[in-house]
PDB file of C-alpha atoms and ligand atoms in Angstrom:
ATOM      1  CA  MET S   1       4.108  23.693  23.891  1.00 40.00           C
ATOM      2  CA  ALA S   2       3.768  22.967  20.065  1.00 43.00           C
ATOM      3  CA  THR S   3       1.572  20.215  19.611  1.00 46.00           C
ATOM      4  CA  ALA S   4       2.755  16.966  17.631  1.00 55.00           C
ATOM      5  CA  GLY S   5       2.579  17.457  14.042  1.00 74.00           C
ATOM      6  CA  ALA S   6       3.123  21.253  14.235  1.00 94.00           C
ATOM      7  CA  ALA S   7       3.557  22.974  10.811  1.00 97.00           C
ATOM      8  CA  ASN S   8       5.631  25.937  10.227  1.00 98.00           C
ATOM      9  CA  ASP S   9       2.552  28.287  10.069  1.00 97.00           C
ATOM     10  CA  ASP S  10       1.503  26.994  13.579  1.00 96.00           C
ATOM     11  CA  ALA S  11       4.565  28.627  15.527  1.00 97.00           C
ATOM     12  CA  PRO S  12       4.620  32.140  16.952  1.00 97.00           C
ATOM     13  CA  TRP S  13       7.568  33.445  14.879  1.00 98.00           C
ATOM     14  CA  ASP S  14       6.769  36.994  15.524  1.00 97.00           C
ATOM     15  CA  ARG S  15       7.124  36.199  19.137  1.00 95.00           C
ATOM     16  CA  PHE S  16      10.626  34.879  18.787  1.00 98.00           C
ATOM     17  CA  ASP S  17      12.625  36.151  21.909  1.00 98.00           C
ATOM     18  CA  SER S  18      15.629  37.484  19.850  1.00 98.00           C
ATOM     19  CA  TYR S  19      17.729  38.584  22.503  1.00 98.00           C
ATOM     20  CA  GLU S  20      17.220  35.333  24.747  1.00 97.00           C
ATOM     21  CA  TYR S  21      18.375  33.263  21.318  1.00 98.00           C
ATOM     22  CA  PHE S  22      21.162  35.381  20.791  1.00 98.00           C
ATOM     23  CA  TRP S  23      22.676  35.201  24.249  1.00 97.00           C
ATOM     24  CA  HIS S  24      22.108  31.450  24.484  1.00 96.00           C
ATOM     25  CA  ASN S  25      23.385  30.663  21.292  1.00 96.00           C
ATOM     26  CA  TYR S  26      25.789  33.261  20.049  1.00 97.00           C
ATOM     27  CA  GLY S  27      26.767  35.283  23.044  1.00 97.00           C
ATOM     28  CA  HIS S  28      30.159  33.710  22.661  1.00 97.00           C
ATOM     29  CA  LEU S  29      31.763  31.382  20.008  1.00 97.00           C
ATOM     30  CA  ARG S  30      30.957  27.741  20.801  1.00 97.00           C
ATOM     31  CA  HIS S  31      33.180  24.846  19.822  1.00 97.00           C
ATOM     32  CA  ASP S  32      30.573  23.437  17.525  1.00 97.00           C
ATOM     33  CA  ASP S  33      30.072  26.731  15.595  1.00 97.00           C
ATOM     34  CA  GLN S  34      33.915  26.912  15.394  1.00 98.00           C
ATOM     35  CA  LYS S  35      33.869  23.409  13.689  1.00 98.00           C
ATOM     36  CA  ILE S  36      31.140  24.631  11.364  1.00 98.00           C
ATOM     37  CA  ILE S  37      32.965  27.966  10.450  1.00 98.00           C
ATOM     38  CA  LYS S  38      36.018  25.857   9.354  1.00 98.00           C
ATOM     39  CA  ILE S  39      33.990  23.519   7.027  1.00 98.00           C
ATOM     40  CA  VAL S  40      32.103  26.220   5.694  1.00 98.00           C
ATOM     41  CA  ALA S  41      34.713  28.919   5.109  1.00 98.00           C
ATOM     42  CA  ASP S  42      37.135  26.480   3.758  1.00 98.00           C
ATOM     43  CA  PHE S  43      34.472  25.347   1.280  1.00 98.00           C
ATOM     44  CA  PHE S  44      33.950  28.758   0.251  1.00 98.00           C
ATOM     45  CA  LEU S  45      37.373  29.468  -0.407  1.00 97.00           C
ATOM     46  CA  HIS S  46      37.862  26.341  -2.342  1.00 97.00           C
ATOM     47  CA  CYS S  47      34.899  27.188  -4.698  1.00 96.00           C
ATOM     48  CA  PHE S  48      35.969  31.082  -5.009  1.00 94.00           C
ATOM     49  CA  ASP S  49      39.615  31.033  -4.847  1.00 85.00           C
ATOM     50  CA  ARG S  50      39.900  28.050  -7.305  1.00 66.00           C
ATOM     51  CA  ALA S  51      37.747  30.002  -9.534  1.00 60.00           C
ATOM     52  CA  GLN S  52      40.480  32.847  -9.620  1.00 59.00           C
ATOM     53  CA  PRO S  53      43.851  31.116  -9.188  1.00 57.00           C
ATOM     54  CA  GLY S  54      46.414  33.365  -7.934  1.00 60.00           C
ATOM     55  CA  LYS S  55      43.998  36.178  -6.945  1.00 59.00           C
ATOM     56  CA  SER S  56      42.666  36.977  -3.491  1.00 55.00           C
ATOM     57  CA  GLN S  57      39.263  38.210  -4.509  1.00 51.00           C
ATOM     58  CA  PRO S  58      36.865  36.840  -6.964  1.00 46.00           C
ATOM     59  CA  ARG S  59      36.273  38.817  -9.987  1.00 57.00           C
ATOM     60  CA  LYS S  60      32.533  38.895 -10.083  1.00 84.00           C
ATOM     61  CA  LEU S  61      30.883  39.414  -6.503  1.00 94.00           C
ATOM     62  CA  ALA S  62      27.907  37.220  -5.708  1.00 96.00           C
ATOM     63  CA  ASN S  63      24.330  38.113  -4.992  1.00 98.00           C
ATOM     64  CA  ALA S  64      24.117  36.062  -1.785  1.00 98.00           C
ATOM     65  CA  ILE S  65      21.155  34.724   0.534  1.00 98.00           C
ATOM     66  CA  ASP S  66      21.119  33.646   4.332  1.00 98.00           C
ATOM     67  CA  VAL S  67      17.676  32.125   4.723  1.00 98.00           C
ATOM     68  CA  GLY S  68      16.144  32.290   8.087  1.00 98.00           C
ATOM     69  CA  SER S  69      19.173  34.368   9.659  1.00 98.00           C
ATOM     70  CA  GLY S  70      17.637  34.648  13.216  1.00 98.00           C
ATOM     71  CA  THR S  71      20.105  36.185  15.360  1.00 98.00           C
ATOM     72  CA  ASN S  72      23.030  34.654  13.646  1.00 98.00           C
ATOM     73  CA  LEU S  73      25.363  36.701  11.663  1.00 98.00           C
ATOM     74  CA  TYR S  74      28.306  34.104  11.106  1.00 98.00           C
ATOM     75  CA  PRO S  75      26.906  32.463   7.912  1.00 98.00           C
ATOM     76  CA  ALA S  76      26.644  35.829   6.361  1.00 98.00           C
ATOM     77  CA  LEU S  77      30.297  36.567   7.421  1.00 98.00           C
ATOM     78  CA  THR S  78      31.479  33.427   5.872  1.00 98.00           C
ATOM     79  CA  MET S  79      30.013  34.679   2.491  1.00 98.00           C
ATOM     80  CA  LEU S  80      31.421  38.284   2.881  1.00 98.00           C
ATOM     81  CA  PRO S  81      34.629  38.358   0.683  1.00 97.00           C
ATOM     82  CA  PHE S  82      32.568  36.552  -2.106  1.00 97.00           C
ATOM     83  CA  ALA S  83      29.251  38.818  -2.010  1.00 98.00           C
ATOM     84  CA  SER S  84      28.380  42.267  -3.230  1.00 97.00           C
ATOM     85  CA  LYS S  85      24.871  41.945  -1.635  1.00 98.00           C
ATOM     86  CA  LEU S  86      23.700  39.717   1.124  1.00 98.00           C
ATOM     87  CA  THR S  87      19.971  39.174   1.699  1.00 98.00           C
ATOM     88  CA  LEU S  88      19.243  38.217   5.289  1.00 98.00           C
ATOM     89  CA  PHE S  89      15.720  36.550   4.433  1.00 98.00           C
ATOM     90  CA  GLU S  90      13.743  36.020   7.599  1.00 98.00           C
ATOM     91  CA  ARG S  91      10.080  35.521   8.547  1.00 98.00           C
ATOM     92  CA  SER S  92       9.965  36.750  12.145  1.00 98.00           C
ATOM     93  CA  HIS S  93       9.462  40.383  12.812  1.00 98.00           C
ATOM     94  CA  SER S  94      11.300  40.299  16.145  1.00 98.00           C
ATOM     95  CA  ASN S  95      14.377  38.758  14.418  1.00 98.00           C
ATOM     96  CA  ARG S  96      14.367  41.076  11.577  1.00 98.00           C
ATOM     97  CA  GLN S  97      14.220  43.886  13.901  1.00 98.00           C
ATOM     98  CA  TRP S  98      17.090  42.516  15.810  1.00 98.00           C
ATOM     99  CA  LEU S  99      18.994  42.095  12.607  1.00 98.00           C
ATOM    100  CA  ILE S 100      18.535  45.847  11.552  1.00 98.00           C
ATOM    101  CA  ASP S 101      19.771  46.665  14.906  1.00 98.00           C
ATOM    102  CA  ALA S 102      22.889  44.336  15.043  1.00 98.00           C
ATOM    103  CA  LEU S 103      23.860  45.664  11.660  1.00 98.00           C
ATOM    104  CA  VAL S 104      23.897  49.273  12.887  1.00 98.00           C
ATOM    105  CA  LYS S 105      25.423  48.534  16.376  1.00 98.00           C
ATOM    106  CA  PRO S 106      26.692  44.841  16.258  1.00 98.00           C
ATOM    107  CA  GLN S 107      27.809  43.303  19.360  1.00 98.00           C
ATOM    108  CA  ALA S 108      31.561  42.885  19.672  1.00 97.00           C
ATOM    109  CA  THR S 109      31.772  39.220  19.700  1.00 98.00           C
ATOM    110  CA  TRP S 110      30.755  39.118  16.029  1.00 98.00           C
ATOM    111  CA  ARG S 111      34.115  40.664  15.229  1.00 98.00           C
ATOM    112  CA  ASP S 112      36.441  39.467  18.136  1.00 98.00           C
ATOM    113  CA  GLU S 113      35.105  35.792  18.234  1.00 98.00           C
ATOM    114  CA  PHE S 114      33.351  34.936  15.126  1.00 98.00           C
ATOM    115  CA  TRP S 115      35.325  37.184  12.477  1.00 98.00           C
ATOM    116  CA  ASP S 116      38.491  36.028  14.155  1.00 98.00           C
ATOM    117  CA  ALA S 117      37.653  32.451  13.768  1.00 98.00           C
ATOM    118  CA  ILE S 118      36.732  32.887  10.194  1.00 98.00           C
ATOM    119  CA  ALA S 119      39.719  35.170   9.007  1.00 98.00           C
ATOM    120  CA  THR S 120      42.672  33.461  11.088  1.00 98.00           C
ATOM    121  CA  ASP S 121      44.763  31.525   8.662  1.00 98.00           C
ATOM    122  CA  ARG S 122      42.579  32.648   5.600  1.00 97.00           C
ATOM    123  CA  PRO S 123      44.133  35.751   3.497  1.00 97.00           C
ATOM    124  CA  THR S 124      41.142  36.103   1.472  1.00 96.00           C
ATOM    125  CA  TYR S 125      39.092  36.791   4.508  1.00 98.00           C
ATOM    126  CA  GLN S 126      42.004  39.146   5.953  1.00 97.00           C
ATOM    127  CA  THR S 127      41.581  41.290   3.077  1.00 97.00           C
ATOM    128  CA  ILE S 128      38.585  42.802   4.821  1.00 97.00           C
ATOM    129  CA  LYS S 129      39.749  44.835   7.684  1.00 97.00           C
ATOM    130  CA  ASP S 130      36.560  45.847   9.029  1.00 98.00           C
ATOM    131  CA  PRO S 131      34.130  43.373   8.470  1.00 98.00           C
ATOM    132  CA  LEU S 132      31.004  44.570  10.235  1.00 98.00           C
ATOM    133  CA  ASP S 133      31.147  47.792   8.476  1.00 98.00           C
ATOM    134  CA  VAL S 134      31.452  45.913   5.172  1.00 98.00           C
ATOM    135  CA  LEU S 135      28.572  43.569   6.315  1.00 98.00           C
ATOM    136  CA  ALA S 136      26.202  46.643   7.224  1.00 98.00           C
ATOM    137  CA  GLY S 137      26.935  47.871   3.758  1.00 98.00           C
ATOM    138  CA  ARG S 138      26.088  44.839   1.890  1.00 98.00           C
ATOM    139  CA  ALA S 139      23.428  43.367   3.829  1.00 98.00           C
ATOM    140  CA  TRP S 140      19.592  43.606   3.323  1.00 98.00           C
ATOM    141  CA  VAL S 141      17.215  42.418   5.855  1.00 98.00           C
ATOM    142  CA  THR S 142      14.139  41.133   4.009  1.00 98.00           C
ATOM    143  CA  LYS S 143      10.828  39.866   5.282  1.00 98.00           C
ATOM    144  CA  GLY S 144      10.168  36.137   3.454  1.00 98.00           C
ATOM    145  CA  ASN S 145       8.955  32.995   3.696  1.00 98.00           C
ATOM    146  CA  VAL S 146      11.259  29.943   2.651  1.00 98.00           C
ATOM    147  CA  PHE S 147       8.295  28.065   1.160  1.00 98.00           C
ATOM    148  CA  ALA S 148       7.799  31.227  -1.222  1.00 98.00           C
ATOM    149  CA  LEU S 149      11.352  31.866  -2.178  1.00 97.00           C
ATOM    150  CA  GLY S 150      11.629  32.281  -6.253  1.00 95.00           C
ATOM    151  CA  ALA S 151      13.788  29.957  -8.067  1.00 98.00           C
ATOM    152  CA  ASP S 152      17.423  30.791  -9.670  1.00 98.00           C
ATOM    153  CA  LYS S 153      17.918  34.115  -8.059  1.00 98.00           C
ATOM    154  CA  TYR S 154      21.152  33.835  -5.826  1.00 98.00           C
ATOM    155  CA  ASP S 155      24.798  32.876  -6.655  1.00 98.00           C
ATOM    156  CA  LEU S 156      25.673  31.701  -3.177  1.00 98.00           C
ATOM    157  CA  GLY S 157      23.695  30.844   0.059  1.00 98.00           C
ATOM    158  CA  THR S 158      23.596  29.833   3.248  1.00 98.00           C
ATOM    159  CA  MET S 159      20.639  28.398   5.653  1.00 98.00           C
ATOM    160  CA  PHE S 160      21.576  27.261   9.223  1.00 98.00           C
ATOM    161  CA  PHE S 161      19.189  25.484  11.559  1.00 98.00           C
ATOM    162  CA  VAL S 162      16.123  26.154   9.725  1.00 98.00           C
ATOM    163  CA  ALA S 163      14.737  23.465   7.511  1.00 98.00           C
ATOM    164  CA  GLU S 164      14.581  21.115  10.612  1.00 98.00           C
ATOM    165  CA  SER S 165      13.880  23.708  13.304  1.00 98.00           C
ATOM    166  CA  ILE S 166      10.720  25.396  11.594  1.00 98.00           C
ATOM    167  CA  THR S 167       8.326  22.584  11.721  1.00 98.00           C
ATOM    168  CA  THR S 168       7.668  19.090  12.923  1.00 98.00           C
ATOM    169  CA  ARG S 169       6.682  17.904   9.486  1.00 98.00           C
ATOM    170  CA  TYR S 170       9.092  15.778   7.537  1.00 98.00           C
ATOM    171  CA  ASP S 171       7.399  17.076   4.253  1.00 97.00           C
ATOM    172  CA  GLU S 172       8.054  20.688   5.115  1.00 98.00           C
ATOM    173  CA  PHE S 173      11.813  19.841   6.358  1.00 98.00           C
ATOM    174  CA  CYS S 174      12.388  18.533   3.006  1.00 98.00           C
ATOM    175  CA  LYS S 175      10.437  21.279   1.021  1.00 98.00           C
ATOM    176  CA  ALA S 176      12.171  24.039   2.897  1.00 98.00           C
ATOM    177  CA  THR S 177      15.683  22.368   2.113  1.00 98.00           C
ATOM    178  CA  GLU S 178      14.775  22.007  -1.571  1.00 98.00           C
ATOM    179  CA  HIS S 179      13.442  25.646  -1.839  1.00 98.00           C
ATOM    180  CA  PHE S 180      16.468  26.957  -0.281  1.00 98.00           C
ATOM    181  CA  VAL S 181      18.794  25.164  -2.866  1.00 98.00           C
ATOM    182  CA  ASP S 182      16.408  26.081  -5.492  1.00 98.00           C
ATOM    183  CA  SER S 183      16.678  29.796  -5.067  1.00 98.00           C
ATOM    184  CA  LEU S 184      20.095  29.556  -6.199  1.00 98.00           C
ATOM    185  CA  VAL S 185      21.364  29.391  -9.865  1.00 98.00           C
ATOM    186  CA  SER S 186      22.777  26.426 -11.354  1.00 98.00           C
ATOM    187  CA  GLY S 187      26.309  25.589  -9.960  1.00 98.00           C
ATOM    188  CA  ALA S 188      26.088  27.917  -7.111  1.00 98.00           C
ATOM    189  CA  PRO S 189      27.840  26.950  -3.864  1.00 98.00           C
ATOM    190  CA  PHE S 190      25.868  26.697  -0.535  1.00 98.00           C
ATOM    191  CA  ALA S 191      26.383  25.488   3.053  1.00 98.00           C
ATOM    192  CA  ALA S 192      23.430  24.471   5.219  1.00 98.00           C
ATOM    193  CA  ALA S 193      23.635  23.350   8.885  1.00 98.00           C
ATOM    194  CA  PHE S 194      20.930  21.356  10.805  1.00 98.00           C
ATOM    195  CA  MET S 195      20.288  20.198  14.292  1.00 97.00           C
ATOM    196  CA  CYS S 196      20.551  16.368  14.472  1.00 97.00           C
ATOM    197  CA  ARG S 197      17.363  14.445  16.050  1.00 95.00           C
ATOM    198  CA  SER S 198      15.998  17.676  17.568  1.00 96.00           C
ATOM    199  CA  GLU S 199      12.951  17.419  19.566  1.00 95.00           C
ATOM    200  CA  GLY S 200      12.132  21.006  19.587  1.00 96.00           C
ATOM    201  CA  TYR S 201      13.447  23.998  21.476  1.00 96.00           C
ATOM    202  CA  PHE S 202      12.446  26.625  23.913  1.00 96.00           C
ATOM    203  CA  VAL S 203      13.453  30.296  23.365  1.00 97.00           C
ATOM    204  CA  GLY S 204      12.757  31.989  26.673  1.00 95.00           C
ATOM    205  CA  SER S 205       9.401  30.641  27.629  1.00 95.00           C
ATOM    206  CA  THR S 206       8.113  29.696  24.242  1.00 96.00           C
ATOM    207  CA  PHE S 207       8.581  26.169  22.630  1.00 96.00           C
ATOM    208  CA  PHE S 208       9.327  25.937  18.902  1.00 97.00           C
ATOM    209  CA  PRO S 209       8.779  22.858  16.793  1.00 97.00           C
ATOM    210  CA  ALA S 210      11.694  20.665  15.103  1.00 97.00           C
ATOM    211  CA  CYS S 211      11.581  17.787  12.802  1.00 98.00           C
ATOM    212  CA  SER S 212      13.868  14.816  14.155  1.00 97.00           C
ATOM    213  CA  ILE S 213      16.254  14.330  11.164  1.00 97.00           C
ATOM    214  CA  ASP S 214      19.599  12.758  10.907  1.00 97.00           C
ATOM    215  CA  ASP S 215      22.459  12.909   8.150  1.00 97.00           C
ATOM    216  CA  ALA S 216      20.521  10.311   5.786  1.00 98.00           C
ATOM    217  CA  ASP S 217      17.573  12.573   5.847  1.00 98.00           C
ATOM    218  CA  VAL S 218      19.776  15.501   4.714  1.00 98.00           C
ATOM    219  CA  GLU S 219      21.182  13.495   1.924  1.00 98.00           C
ATOM    220  CA  ARG S 220      18.091  12.429   0.741  1.00 98.00           C
ATOM    221  CA  CYS S 221      16.391  15.831   0.514  1.00 98.00           C
ATOM    222  CA  LEU S 222      19.464  17.352  -1.038  1.00 98.00           C
ATOM    223  CA  ALA S 223      19.996  14.587  -3.624  1.00 98.00           C
ATOM    224  CA  PRO S 224      17.249  15.747  -6.353  1.00 97.00           C
ATOM    225  CA  VAL S 225      18.533  19.277  -6.079  1.00 98.00           C
ATOM    226  CA  ALA S 226      22.205  19.350  -5.207  1.00 98.00           C
ATOM    227  CA  ARG S 227      25.682  18.140  -6.139  1.00 98.00           C
ATOM    228  CA  MET S 228      27.366  17.589  -2.668  1.00 98.00           C
ATOM    229  CA  SER S 229      30.774  18.269  -1.416  1.00 98.00           C
ATOM    230  CA  GLN S 230      30.192  16.825   1.902  1.00 97.00           C
ATOM    231  CA  ILE S 231      27.771  15.982   4.599  1.00 98.00           C
ATOM    232  CA  LYS S 232      29.548  15.900   8.042  1.00 98.00           C
ATOM    233  CA  ARG S 233      28.346  15.352  11.636  1.00 97.00           C
ATOM    234  CA  VAL S 234      29.645  17.993  14.053  1.00 96.00           C
ATOM    235  CA  GLU S 235      29.830  17.080  17.625  1.00 93.00           C
ATOM    236  CA  SER S 236      27.598  19.018  20.232  1.00 93.00           C
ATOM    237  CA  ASP S 237      26.023  18.151  23.266  1.00 86.00           C
ATOM    238  CA  ASP S 238      25.747  21.377  25.728  1.00 86.00           C
ATOM    239  CA  LEU S 239      23.610  23.614  23.768  1.00 89.00           C
ATOM    240  CA  ARG S 240      20.351  22.191  25.298  1.00 90.00           C
ATOM    241  CA  ASP S 241      18.509  18.891  25.759  1.00 88.00           C
ATOM    242  CA  GLY S 242      16.634  17.017  23.014  1.00 90.00           C
ATOM    243  CA  TYR S 243      19.138  16.815  19.965  1.00 95.00           C
ATOM    244  CA  SER S 244      22.238  14.607  18.973  1.00 92.00           C
ATOM    245  CA  GLY S 245      24.691  17.003  17.455  1.00 95.00           C
ATOM    246  CA  MET S 246      24.907  19.139  14.346  1.00 97.00           C
ATOM    247  CA  ILE S 247      24.875  18.370  10.635  1.00 98.00           C
ATOM    248  CA  VAL S 248      26.673  20.398   8.021  1.00 98.00           C
ATOM    249  CA  ALA S 249      26.250  20.055   4.269  1.00 98.00           C
ATOM    250  CA  THR S 250      28.176  21.956   1.525  1.00 98.00           C
ATOM    251  CA  GLY S 251      27.660  21.608  -2.237  1.00 98.00           C
ATOM    252  CA  TRP S 252      26.343  23.317  -5.186  1.00 98.00           C
ATOM    253  CA  LYS S 253      22.988  23.611  -6.885  1.00 98.00           C
ATOM    254  CA  ARG S 254      22.447  21.162  -9.848  1.00 97.00           C
TER     255      ARG S 254
HETATM  256  C1  SAM X   1      16.325  27.876  14.871  1.00 50.53           C
HETATM  257  S1  SAM X   1      16.236  29.738  14.169  1.00 50.53           S
HETATM  258  C2  SAM X   1      17.854  29.736  13.129  1.00 50.53           C
HETATM  259  C3  SAM X   1      18.315  31.044  13.052  1.00 50.53           C
HETATM  260  C4  SAM X   1      19.584  31.046  12.643  1.00 50.53           C
HETATM  261  N1  SAM X   1      19.745  30.722  11.264  1.00 50.53           N
HETATM  262  C5  SAM X   1      20.581  30.342  13.392  1.00 50.53           C
HETATM  263  O1  SAM X   1      21.588  29.769  12.919  1.00 50.53           O
HETATM  264  O2  SAM X   1      20.671  30.362  14.531  1.00 50.53           O
HETATM  265  C6  SAM X   1      15.111  29.312  12.861  1.00 50.53           C
HETATM  266  C7  SAM X   1      14.763  30.615  12.063  1.00 50.53           C
HETATM  267  O3  SAM X   1      13.941  30.492  10.861  1.00 50.53           O
HETATM  268  C8  SAM X   1      13.151  31.493  10.826  1.00 50.53           C
HETATM  269  N2  SAM X   1      11.989  31.051  10.077  1.00 50.53           N
HETATM  270  C9  SAM X   1      10.747  30.231  10.713  1.00 50.53           C
HETATM  271  N3  SAM X   1      10.055  30.127   9.792  1.00 50.53           N
HETATM  272  C10 SAM X   1      10.579  30.665   8.399  1.00 50.53           C
HETATM  273  C11 SAM X   1      10.262  30.509   7.076  1.00 50.53           C
HETATM  274  N4  SAM X   1       8.822  30.009   6.783  1.00 50.53           N
HETATM  275  N5  SAM X   1      10.974  31.273   6.380  1.00 50.53           N
HETATM  276  C12 SAM X   1      11.977  31.792   6.781  1.00 50.53           C
HETATM  277  N6  SAM X   1      12.509  31.836   7.890  1.00 50.53           N
HETATM  278  C13 SAM X   1      11.676  31.005   8.882  1.00 50.53           C
HETATM  279  C14 SAM X   1      12.775  31.816  12.320  1.00 50.53           C
HETATM  280  O4  SAM X   1      12.162  33.059  12.489  1.00 50.53           O
HETATM  281  C15 SAM X   1      14.117  31.789  12.933  1.00 50.53           C
HETATM  282  O5  SAM X   1      14.931  33.007  12.789  1.00 50.53           O
END
């Protein structure tokens, strides 16, 4: 078990059991992820389709980042129509290898369930006929640490279940959130998801730390660096014990 007060450096990230985490969380599309997809895909459409009235594709494709991708491809898929390059930025060796393998040989559910949820009723997404091939051509799996991310580099970003799920320390939760947003250029849109009041989580037999936060904490950490579109609670209670739903934040870097 992680000790109370475990910092990000204390957890065994390279021993993250990617396959266990994938099957438990993303083996099939869950109702909570479906709600998050709606919020995030509609927000990105609002940002990019509005920038190009009457056009289904934005003129300039973004340099995008997904921080702490783990074994989750759907944040990257929500950015796909708007990005020419997608950096999948990940600290864990096992998760980087999983991502490399999944880009070459993706599990069918990413297309049949997740992309279907993203693209249905969204013509801009439907212009991409083979999303997993397009993703493989645009995505770069990169070793990195959110606390060392450089500033003002990316035009679009996502970070799902990372800042609060990599440490028990509130200062690190806030710092990770700020670093993610700060890695974007001014005015860039982003989406971030958080577990609400998480007590930590097992992946296989290994326990990983979490910081117990709620909507007000997300708002407090984002306020100095972001202009918000919305911070919304998404109901979820059947993933595991020890959390109180999920939180999605969308906005723009100041
Ligand atoms: C709870 S998982 C979330 C994975 C995925 N984004 C998702 O939506 O399920 C936390 C992820 O953050 C990664 N991580 C841990 N510390 C990190 C750090 N300092 N910088 C970047 N990623 C980190 C872990 O390896 C893991 O993939």
